[in-house]
Amino acid sequence: MSVASKVIRPEIQGMHAYAVSDATGLVKLDVMESPYRLPSELASEIGDVVSRVAMNRYPVPTAHELRALIREVMQVPKGCDVLLGNGSDECIQYITAAIAREGAVVMAPAPSFAMFAMHAFFYRLRFVGMPLREDFSLDTEVFLAAVAKEQPALIWLAYPNNPTGNAFPVADIERIIRAAPGLVVIDEAYQPFAGATFMPRLAEFENMVVMRTVSKIGMAGLRLGYVCGRPEWIGAFNKTRSPFNINVLTEAVVIKLLQNKKVLDAQAARVLEERERVRPELARMSGLTVYPSAANFLLVRVAGGKGAGTRVFDSMKSQGVLVKDFSGGPPLMENCLRLTIGTPEENRILVAALREALK
Ligand SMILES: *Cc1c(COP(=O)(O)O)cnc(C)c1O
């Protein structure tokens, strides 16, 4: 027996590392990135900004300039504080760490974002995934009954949900927040495509915080997520944070981009337009169910028995288009593919490849 196999937790030895597909040479529509690069003028301004960064220095641990800008640009309510993470993935880790009392329960709908369960697992917390209905709608009564029974310290609600794309009804989310004995995190990773937000309502609910990311609006490579909420929550999460988690390049570049947010907003608007244009095209294809989406992707289900979805995925890949295949993954997702919306040209290629694959 090697030292590593004696020392590493057996459940870690038994798991697989998070897998990301190699997209070399493919139209990349698998992980909800923005398809747009920056206009060249703004890109070279960013080059100037980067050239002035003092890379020999540690970041300012409070990142106060970036946090102040986020408050302003994202309309964070007065009296609320902001926590930054190296992607919202890291915010999920910090929040989980802060509530990880012995025996604490973490709850979320299932399927939802994989990291909610993952960090609960790392911190040895019990994760309760409450199955959505077959059409991915939320069974609120069943969810509320589970809240009453399990008394979760932490509930994650992605609004809109990933990988399903739908936004649960606001009234149902309100009922869950009111019934929850602990914290409810509204994960608004797709807010720019959803229109609706819980951000202005932070003062209304003592036990709610709002988490967002800049990943889906053109800055996935920079790794920045943030959590907004009352100081009593944010102050606690901040204690679990690595002091220099936001690197100087990310801070400088995100500041420059948020000062030019109009550019990003225009890109998001184009993606949204494309989603609405592509959706009816897919809906007309036989052998395909298209689910409602308030995000920058469309979830579809391929008709047929086991393996039908993966066959379509493989065919699309061989035609040069990478999407995400959920078969064999989370519950209810057999034969489901998640299609990120790209540029009009990429979407044309996507639709043609899907049509061919379904033949
Ligand atoms: C993409 C995504 C995130 C994480 O994004 P980061 O790139 O880590 O900021 C968080 N929540 C949901 C629901 C997502 O889909």
Short mmCIF file of C-alpha atoms and ligand atoms in Angstrom, two decimals:
data_model
loop_
_atom_site.label_atom_id
_atom_site.label_comp_id
_atom_site.label_asym_id
_atom_site.label_seq_id
_atom_site.Cartn_x
_atom_site.Cartn_y
_atom_site.Cartn_z
CA MET A 1 0.00 0.00 0.00
CA SER A 2 1.46 3.38 -0.99
CA VAL A 3 1.65 6.22 1.50
CA ALA A 4 -0.81 8.19 -0.62
CA SER A 5 -3.36 5.40 -0.59
CA LYS A 6 -3.05 5.15 3.21
CA VAL A 7 -3.41 8.89 3.72
CA ILE A 8 -5.81 10.20 1.07
CA ARG A 9 -9.48 9.96 2.14
CA PRO A 10 -10.94 6.79 0.61
CA GLU A 11 -13.94 8.70 -0.78
CA ILE A 12 -11.51 11.06 -2.57
CA GLN A 13 -9.63 8.06 -3.95
CA GLY A 14 -12.96 6.74 -5.22
CA MET A 15 -14.01 9.91 -7.07
CA HIS A 16 -13.09 11.31 -10.46
CA ALA A 17 -11.62 14.78 -10.98
CA TYR A 18 -13.99 17.26 -12.65
CA ALA A 19 -13.78 16.48 -16.37
CA VAL A 20 -13.75 19.17 -19.03
CA SER A 21 -13.83 18.06 -22.68
CA ASP A 22 -11.04 19.03 -25.04
CA ALA A 23 -12.59 21.42 -27.56
CA THR A 24 -9.59 21.79 -29.88
CA GLY A 25 -10.81 22.39 -33.42
CA LEU A 26 -14.49 22.23 -32.42
CA VAL A 27 -17.26 24.83 -32.27
CA LYS A 28 -17.31 25.14 -28.49
CA LEU A 29 -20.85 25.25 -27.17
CA ASP A 30 -20.50 23.15 -24.01
CA VAL A 31 -19.92 25.41 -21.01
CA MET A 32 -21.98 28.62 -21.42
CA GLU A 33 -19.13 30.93 -22.32
CA SER A 34 -19.83 34.12 -24.20
CA PRO A 35 -18.90 33.53 -27.85
CA TYR A 36 -17.64 37.08 -28.25
CA ARG A 37 -14.14 38.47 -27.90
CA LEU A 38 -13.61 42.15 -27.13
CA PRO A 39 -13.53 44.93 -29.73
CA SER A 40 -9.86 45.44 -30.64
CA GLU A 41 -9.67 48.97 -29.25
CA LEU A 42 -10.86 47.85 -25.81
CA ALA A 43 -8.58 44.81 -26.00
CA SER A 44 -5.54 47.02 -26.50
CA GLU A 45 -6.62 49.34 -23.70
CA ILE A 46 -6.62 46.24 -21.52
CA GLY A 47 -3.10 45.52 -22.71
CA ASP A 48 -2.10 48.94 -21.37
CA VAL A 49 -3.87 48.31 -18.07
CA VAL A 50 -2.10 44.97 -17.67
CA SER A 51 1.28 46.49 -18.51
CA ARG A 52 0.90 48.88 -15.56
CA VAL A 53 -0.01 46.23 -12.97
CA ALA A 54 2.56 45.69 -10.22
CA MET A 55 2.87 41.95 -10.51
CA ASN A 56 5.66 41.84 -7.93
CA ARG A 57 3.14 42.84 -5.24
CA TYR A 58 0.49 40.74 -3.60
CA PRO A 59 -3.05 41.88 -4.35
CA VAL A 60 -4.72 44.29 -1.94
CA PRO A 61 -6.55 41.64 0.10
CA THR A 62 -9.77 43.64 0.39
CA ALA A 63 -9.89 44.37 -3.37
CA HIS A 64 -11.82 47.47 -2.31
CA GLU A 65 -11.71 49.21 -5.67
CA LEU A 66 -13.23 46.26 -7.51
CA ARG A 67 -15.78 45.65 -4.78
CA ALA A 68 -16.84 49.31 -4.84
CA LEU A 69 -17.28 49.14 -8.60
CA ILE A 70 -19.36 45.96 -8.36
CA ARG A 71 -21.63 47.62 -5.80
CA GLU A 72 -22.20 50.50 -8.16
CA VAL A 73 -22.47 48.68 -11.48
CA MET A 74 -24.49 45.72 -10.19
CA GLN A 75 -26.73 47.87 -8.00
CA VAL A 76 -25.97 46.13 -4.74
CA PRO A 77 -28.35 47.59 -2.12
CA LYS A 78 -26.96 50.00 0.49
CA GLY A 79 -25.96 48.32 3.72
CA CYS A 80 -24.97 45.10 1.94
CA ASP A 81 -21.44 43.84 1.58
CA VAL A 82 -19.65 42.01 -1.27
CA LEU A 83 -17.40 38.94 -1.12
CA LEU A 84 -15.19 38.10 -4.10
CA GLY A 85 -14.24 34.61 -5.16
CA ASN A 86 -11.92 33.10 -7.76
CA GLY A 87 -15.03 32.22 -9.75
CA SER A 88 -18.31 31.65 -7.95
CA ASP A 89 -17.08 28.07 -7.57
CA GLU A 90 -14.78 29.41 -4.88
CA CYS A 91 -17.61 31.40 -3.27
CA ILE A 92 -19.50 28.11 -2.96
CA GLN A 93 -16.53 26.66 -1.13
CA TYR A 94 -16.29 29.64 1.27
CA ILE A 95 -19.99 29.59 2.09
CA THR A 96 -19.94 25.85 2.68
CA ALA A 97 -16.87 26.15 4.90
CA ALA A 98 -18.57 28.82 7.00
CA ILE A 99 -21.69 26.74 7.74
CA ALA A 100 -19.92 23.36 8.03
CA ARG A 101 -20.94 22.48 11.56
CA GLU A 102 -20.94 18.81 12.42
CA GLY A 103 -24.16 17.29 11.09
CA ALA A 104 -25.25 20.32 9.04
CA VAL A 105 -27.41 19.54 6.00
CA VAL A 106 -27.03 21.19 2.58
CA MET A 107 -30.00 21.08 0.22
CA ALA A 108 -30.63 21.93 -3.44
CA PRO A 109 -32.92 20.86 -6.24
CA ALA A 110 -31.61 17.98 -8.36
CA PRO A 111 -30.35 18.30 -10.98
CA SER A 112 -28.64 21.59 -10.28
CA PHE A 113 -25.11 22.97 -10.30
CA ALA A 114 -22.70 20.14 -9.44
CA MET A 115 -20.47 22.23 -7.15
CA PHE A 116 -23.20 22.60 -4.51
CA ALA A 117 -23.01 18.87 -3.72
CA MET A 118 -19.28 18.67 -4.32
CA HIS A 119 -18.29 21.15 -1.61
CA ALA A 120 -20.80 19.63 0.84
CA PHE A 121 -18.99 16.34 0.20
CA PHE A 122 -15.54 17.88 0.76
CA TYR A 123 -16.70 19.31 4.10
CA ARG A 124 -18.36 16.03 5.14
CA LEU A 125 -21.84 17.52 5.19
CA ARG A 126 -24.96 15.62 4.23
CA PHE A 127 -26.25 16.79 0.86
CA VAL A 128 -29.93 16.36 0.10
CA GLY A 129 -30.76 16.74 -3.60
CA MET A 130 -34.52 17.16 -4.05
CA PRO A 131 -35.58 15.79 -7.45
CA LEU A 132 -37.30 18.19 -9.79
CA ARG A 133 -40.37 16.98 -11.67
CA GLU A 134 -39.83 15.20 -14.96
CA ASP A 135 -40.28 18.50 -16.84
CA PHE A 136 -37.69 20.08 -14.47
CA SER A 137 -40.27 22.22 -12.68
CA LEU A 138 -39.90 22.57 -8.93
CA ASP A 139 -42.26 20.50 -6.74
CA THR A 140 -42.50 23.21 -4.12
CA GLU A 141 -44.68 21.29 -1.68
CA VAL A 142 -42.28 18.34 -1.65
CA PHE A 143 -39.30 20.71 -1.34
CA LEU A 144 -40.93 22.54 1.60
CA ALA A 145 -41.71 19.26 3.34
CA ALA A 146 -38.05 18.26 2.98
CA VAL A 147 -36.97 21.64 4.38
CA ALA A 148 -39.18 21.04 7.42
CA LYS A 149 -37.84 17.53 7.90
CA GLU A 150 -34.14 18.06 7.19
CA GLN A 151 -33.74 21.56 8.67
CA PRO A 152 -30.94 22.43 6.21
CA ALA A 153 -28.32 24.95 7.32
CA LEU A 154 -27.87 25.90 3.67
CA ILE A 155 -30.11 25.79 0.59
CA TRP A 156 -28.79 26.51 -2.91
CA LEU A 157 -31.25 27.76 -5.52
CA ALA A 158 -29.81 28.53 -8.94
CA TYR A 159 -32.06 31.14 -10.54
CA PRO A 160 -32.25 30.27 -13.44
CA ASN A 161 -31.21 26.68 -12.81
CA ASN A 162 -28.27 24.95 -14.47
CA PRO A 163 -28.33 22.46 -16.25
CA THR A 164 -32.09 22.77 -16.84
CA GLY A 165 -32.25 26.45 -17.88
CA ASN A 166 -35.62 27.23 -16.28
CA ALA A 167 -36.21 29.85 -13.60
CA PHE A 168 -38.41 28.57 -10.77
CA PRO A 169 -41.40 30.82 -9.97
CA VAL A 170 -40.47 33.77 -7.75
CA ALA A 171 -43.39 33.06 -5.39
CA ASP A 172 -42.10 29.50 -4.82
CA ILE A 173 -38.58 30.75 -4.08
CA GLU A 174 -40.03 33.28 -1.62
CA ARG A 175 -41.87 30.48 0.19
CA ILE A 176 -38.66 28.47 0.47
CA ILE A 177 -36.72 31.47 1.81
CA ARG A 178 -39.44 32.13 4.40
CA ALA A 179 -39.62 28.48 5.45
CA ALA A 180 -35.85 27.88 5.57
CA PRO A 181 -34.34 27.67 9.07
CA GLY A 182 -30.90 28.55 7.63
CA LEU A 183 -29.28 30.41 4.76
CA VAL A 184 -30.65 30.42 1.21
CA VAL A 185 -28.19 31.34 -1.54
CA ILE A 186 -29.76 32.53 -4.79
CA ASP A 187 -27.20 31.69 -7.47
CA GLU A 188 -27.78 34.19 -10.28
CA ALA A 189 -25.02 33.07 -12.64
CA TYR A 190 -27.42 33.61 -15.57
CA GLN A 191 -28.98 36.88 -14.39
CA PRO A 192 -27.91 38.83 -17.52
CA PHE A 193 -30.10 36.51 -19.61
CA ALA A 194 -32.94 36.14 -17.12
CA GLY A 195 -33.92 39.76 -16.58
CA ALA A 196 -35.21 39.00 -13.06
CA THR A 197 -33.10 39.22 -9.91
CA PHE A 198 -33.38 38.94 -6.13
CA MET A 199 -30.62 41.52 -5.61
CA PRO A 200 -32.93 44.46 -4.74
CA ARG A 201 -34.69 42.28 -2.16
CA LEU A 202 -31.66 41.55 0.05
CA ALA A 203 -32.99 43.77 2.82
CA GLU A 204 -36.31 41.93 2.85
CA PHE A 205 -34.91 38.50 3.76
CA GLU A 206 -32.53 38.11 6.69
CA ASN A 207 -31.52 34.61 5.54
CA MET A 208 -30.84 35.23 1.84
CA VAL A 209 -27.69 36.17 -0.07
CA VAL A 210 -27.25 36.58 -3.84
CA MET A 211 -24.31 35.04 -5.70
CA ARG A 212 -23.25 36.01 -9.22
CA THR A 213 -20.37 35.56 -11.63
CA VAL A 214 -18.89 37.44 -14.58
CA SER A 215 -18.15 34.13 -16.33
CA LYS A 216 -21.22 34.03 -18.54
CA ILE A 217 -20.87 37.60 -19.81
CA GLY A 218 -17.51 37.33 -21.49
CA MET A 219 -15.04 36.96 -18.63
CA ALA A 220 -14.99 33.21 -17.91
CA GLY A 221 -11.21 33.14 -18.23
CA LEU A 222 -10.72 35.82 -15.58
CA ARG A 223 -12.35 33.78 -12.79
CA LEU A 224 -14.43 36.17 -10.73
CA GLY A 225 -17.58 35.47 -8.76
CA TYR A 226 -19.18 37.46 -5.97
CA VAL A 227 -21.68 37.16 -3.15
CA CYS A 228 -23.82 40.07 -1.95
CA GLY A 229 -25.59 40.15 1.38
CA ARG A 230 -25.83 41.48 4.88
CA PRO A 231 -22.49 42.09 6.62
CA GLU A 232 -23.24 39.36 9.18
CA TRP A 233 -23.11 36.78 6.36
CA ILE A 234 -20.42 38.31 4.18
CA GLY A 235 -18.16 38.98 7.18
CA ALA A 236 -18.35 35.31 8.16
CA PHE A 237 -17.67 34.03 4.64
CA ASN A 238 -14.75 36.45 4.41
CA LYS A 239 -13.07 34.66 7.31
CA THR A 240 -12.90 31.45 5.26
CA ARG A 241 -11.39 33.20 2.23
CA SER A 242 -7.78 32.82 1.08
CA PRO A 243 -6.39 36.33 1.69
CA PHE A 244 -5.11 36.92 -1.87
CA ASN A 245 -7.69 34.94 -3.81
CA ILE A 246 -8.28 37.56 -6.51
CA ASN A 247 -5.08 38.02 -8.49
CA VAL A 248 -3.89 41.44 -9.58
CA LEU A 249 -4.48 40.79 -13.29
CA THR A 250 -8.08 39.71 -12.75
CA GLU A 251 -8.77 42.70 -10.55
CA ALA A 252 -7.31 45.20 -13.00
CA VAL A 253 -8.94 43.71 -16.08
CA VAL A 254 -12.40 43.24 -14.54
CA ILE A 255 -12.33 46.85 -13.36
CA LYS A 256 -11.59 48.01 -16.90
CA LEU A 257 -14.31 45.78 -18.35
CA LEU A 258 -16.96 46.80 -15.84
CA GLN A 259 -16.17 50.42 -16.66
CA ASN A 260 -17.07 49.41 -20.22
CA LYS A 261 -20.03 47.24 -19.26
CA LYS A 262 -22.07 48.54 -22.21
CA VAL A 263 -19.91 46.39 -24.48
CA LEU A 264 -20.64 43.27 -22.43
CA ASP A 265 -24.33 44.14 -22.16
CA ALA A 266 -24.56 44.45 -25.94
CA GLN A 267 -22.92 41.04 -26.35
CA ALA A 268 -25.34 39.48 -23.87
CA ALA A 269 -28.26 41.06 -25.70
CA ARG A 270 -27.10 39.45 -28.95
CA VAL A 271 -26.88 36.05 -27.24
CA LEU A 272 -30.38 36.52 -25.87
CA GLU A 273 -31.71 37.41 -29.32
CA GLU A 274 -30.06 34.33 -30.75
CA ARG A 275 -31.57 32.10 -28.04
CA GLU A 276 -35.02 33.28 -29.07
CA ARG A 277 -34.23 32.76 -32.75
CA VAL A 278 -32.73 29.27 -32.29
CA ARG A 279 -35.38 27.93 -29.90
CA PRO A 280 -38.26 27.67 -32.43
CA GLU A 281 -35.91 26.08 -34.98
CA LEU A 282 -35.12 23.33 -32.50
CA ALA A 283 -38.74 23.05 -31.41
CA ARG A 284 -39.72 22.21 -34.99
CA MET A 285 -37.33 19.23 -35.15
CA SER A 286 -39.02 15.91 -34.61
CA GLY A 287 -37.53 13.63 -31.99
CA LEU A 288 -36.47 16.57 -29.83
CA THR A 289 -38.00 18.25 -26.78
CA VAL A 290 -36.80 21.79 -26.05
CA TYR A 291 -37.20 23.01 -22.46
CA PRO A 292 -37.92 26.62 -21.44
CA SER A 293 -34.77 28.66 -20.85
CA ALA A 294 -34.01 31.92 -19.09
CA ALA A 295 -30.26 31.39 -19.56
CA ASN A 296 -27.68 31.47 -22.39
CA PHE A 297 -28.26 27.82 -23.26
CA LEU A 298 -31.06 25.51 -24.33
CA LEU A 299 -31.61 22.10 -22.78
CA VAL A 300 -33.03 19.51 -25.17
CA ARG A 301 -34.03 15.88 -24.79
CA VAL A 302 -33.57 13.41 -27.62
CA ALA A 303 -36.43 10.95 -28.03
CA GLY A 304 -35.59 7.25 -27.96
CA GLY A 305 -34.17 4.64 -25.63
CA LYS A 306 -30.94 4.53 -23.69
CA GLY A 307 -28.04 5.87 -25.73
CA ALA A 308 -30.11 8.05 -28.09
CA GLY A 309 -28.77 11.31 -26.63
CA THR A 310 -25.17 10.16 -26.63
CA ARG A 311 -25.48 9.05 -30.27
CA VAL A 312 -26.63 12.57 -31.20
CA PHE A 313 -23.82 14.07 -29.09
CA ASP A 314 -21.23 11.86 -30.83
CA SER A 315 -22.60 12.68 -34.27
CA MET A 316 -22.52 16.41 -33.53
CA LYS A 317 -18.96 16.12 -32.26
CA SER A 318 -17.88 14.28 -35.39
CA GLN A 319 -19.45 17.16 -37.34
CA GLY A 320 -17.26 19.56 -35.36
CA VAL A 321 -19.69 20.79 -32.67
CA LEU A 322 -19.08 20.26 -28.96
CA VAL A 323 -22.11 20.44 -26.64
CA LYS A 324 -22.68 18.85 -23.22
CA ASP A 325 -24.10 15.35 -22.89
CA PHE A 326 -25.86 14.55 -19.60
CA SER A 327 -26.67 10.88 -20.20
CA GLY A 328 -25.42 8.69 -17.39
CA GLY A 329 -25.04 11.80 -15.21
CA PRO A 330 -27.50 13.43 -12.80
CA PRO A 331 -31.05 12.13 -12.27
CA LEU A 332 -33.78 12.82 -14.88
CA MET A 333 -31.20 13.87 -17.50
CA GLU A 334 -31.02 10.74 -19.66
CA ASN A 335 -30.77 11.71 -23.34
CA CYS A 336 -30.48 15.41 -22.45
CA LEU A 337 -28.01 17.69 -24.22
CA ARG A 338 -27.19 21.23 -23.16
CA LEU A 339 -26.53 23.61 -26.04
CA THR A 340 -24.77 26.88 -25.27
CA ILE A 341 -25.88 29.75 -27.50
CA GLY A 342 -23.02 31.04 -29.65
CA THR A 343 -22.64 33.58 -32.44
CA PRO A 344 -25.24 33.49 -35.25
CA GLU A 345 -22.73 31.58 -37.40
CA GLU A 346 -21.96 29.05 -34.65
CA ASN A 347 -25.67 28.57 -34.03
CA ARG A 348 -26.28 27.95 -37.72
CA ILE A 349 -23.61 25.21 -37.59
CA LEU A 350 -25.13 23.85 -34.36
CA VAL A 351 -28.64 23.65 -35.80
CA ALA A 352 -27.41 21.97 -39.00
CA ALA A 353 -25.33 19.42 -37.07
CA LEU A 354 -28.22 18.63 -34.75
CA ARG A 355 -30.61 18.22 -37.67
CA GLU A 356 -28.15 15.86 -39.38
CA ALA A 357 -27.59 13.92 -36.14
CA LEU A 358 -31.32 13.37 -35.65
CA LYS A 359 -31.79 11.90 -39.14
C1 LIG B 1 -21.38 28.61 -14.39
C2 LIG B 1 -22.06 28.58 -13.06
C3 LIG B 1 -21.43 29.00 -11.89
C4 LIG B 1 -19.96 29.20 -11.74
O1 LIG B 1 -19.29 29.98 -12.41
P1 LIG B 1 -17.81 30.50 -12.13
O2 LIG B 1 -17.22 30.44 -13.48
O3 LIG B 1 -17.13 29.60 -11.15
O4 LIG B 1 -18.01 31.86 -11.59
C5 LIG B 1 -22.14 29.02 -10.71
N1 LIG B 1 -23.41 28.64 -10.68
C6 LIG B 1 -24.05 28.21 -11.76
C7 LIG B 1 -25.47 27.80 -11.64
C8 LIG B 1 -23.40 28.16 -12.98
O5 LIG B 1 -24.03 27.67 -14.04
#
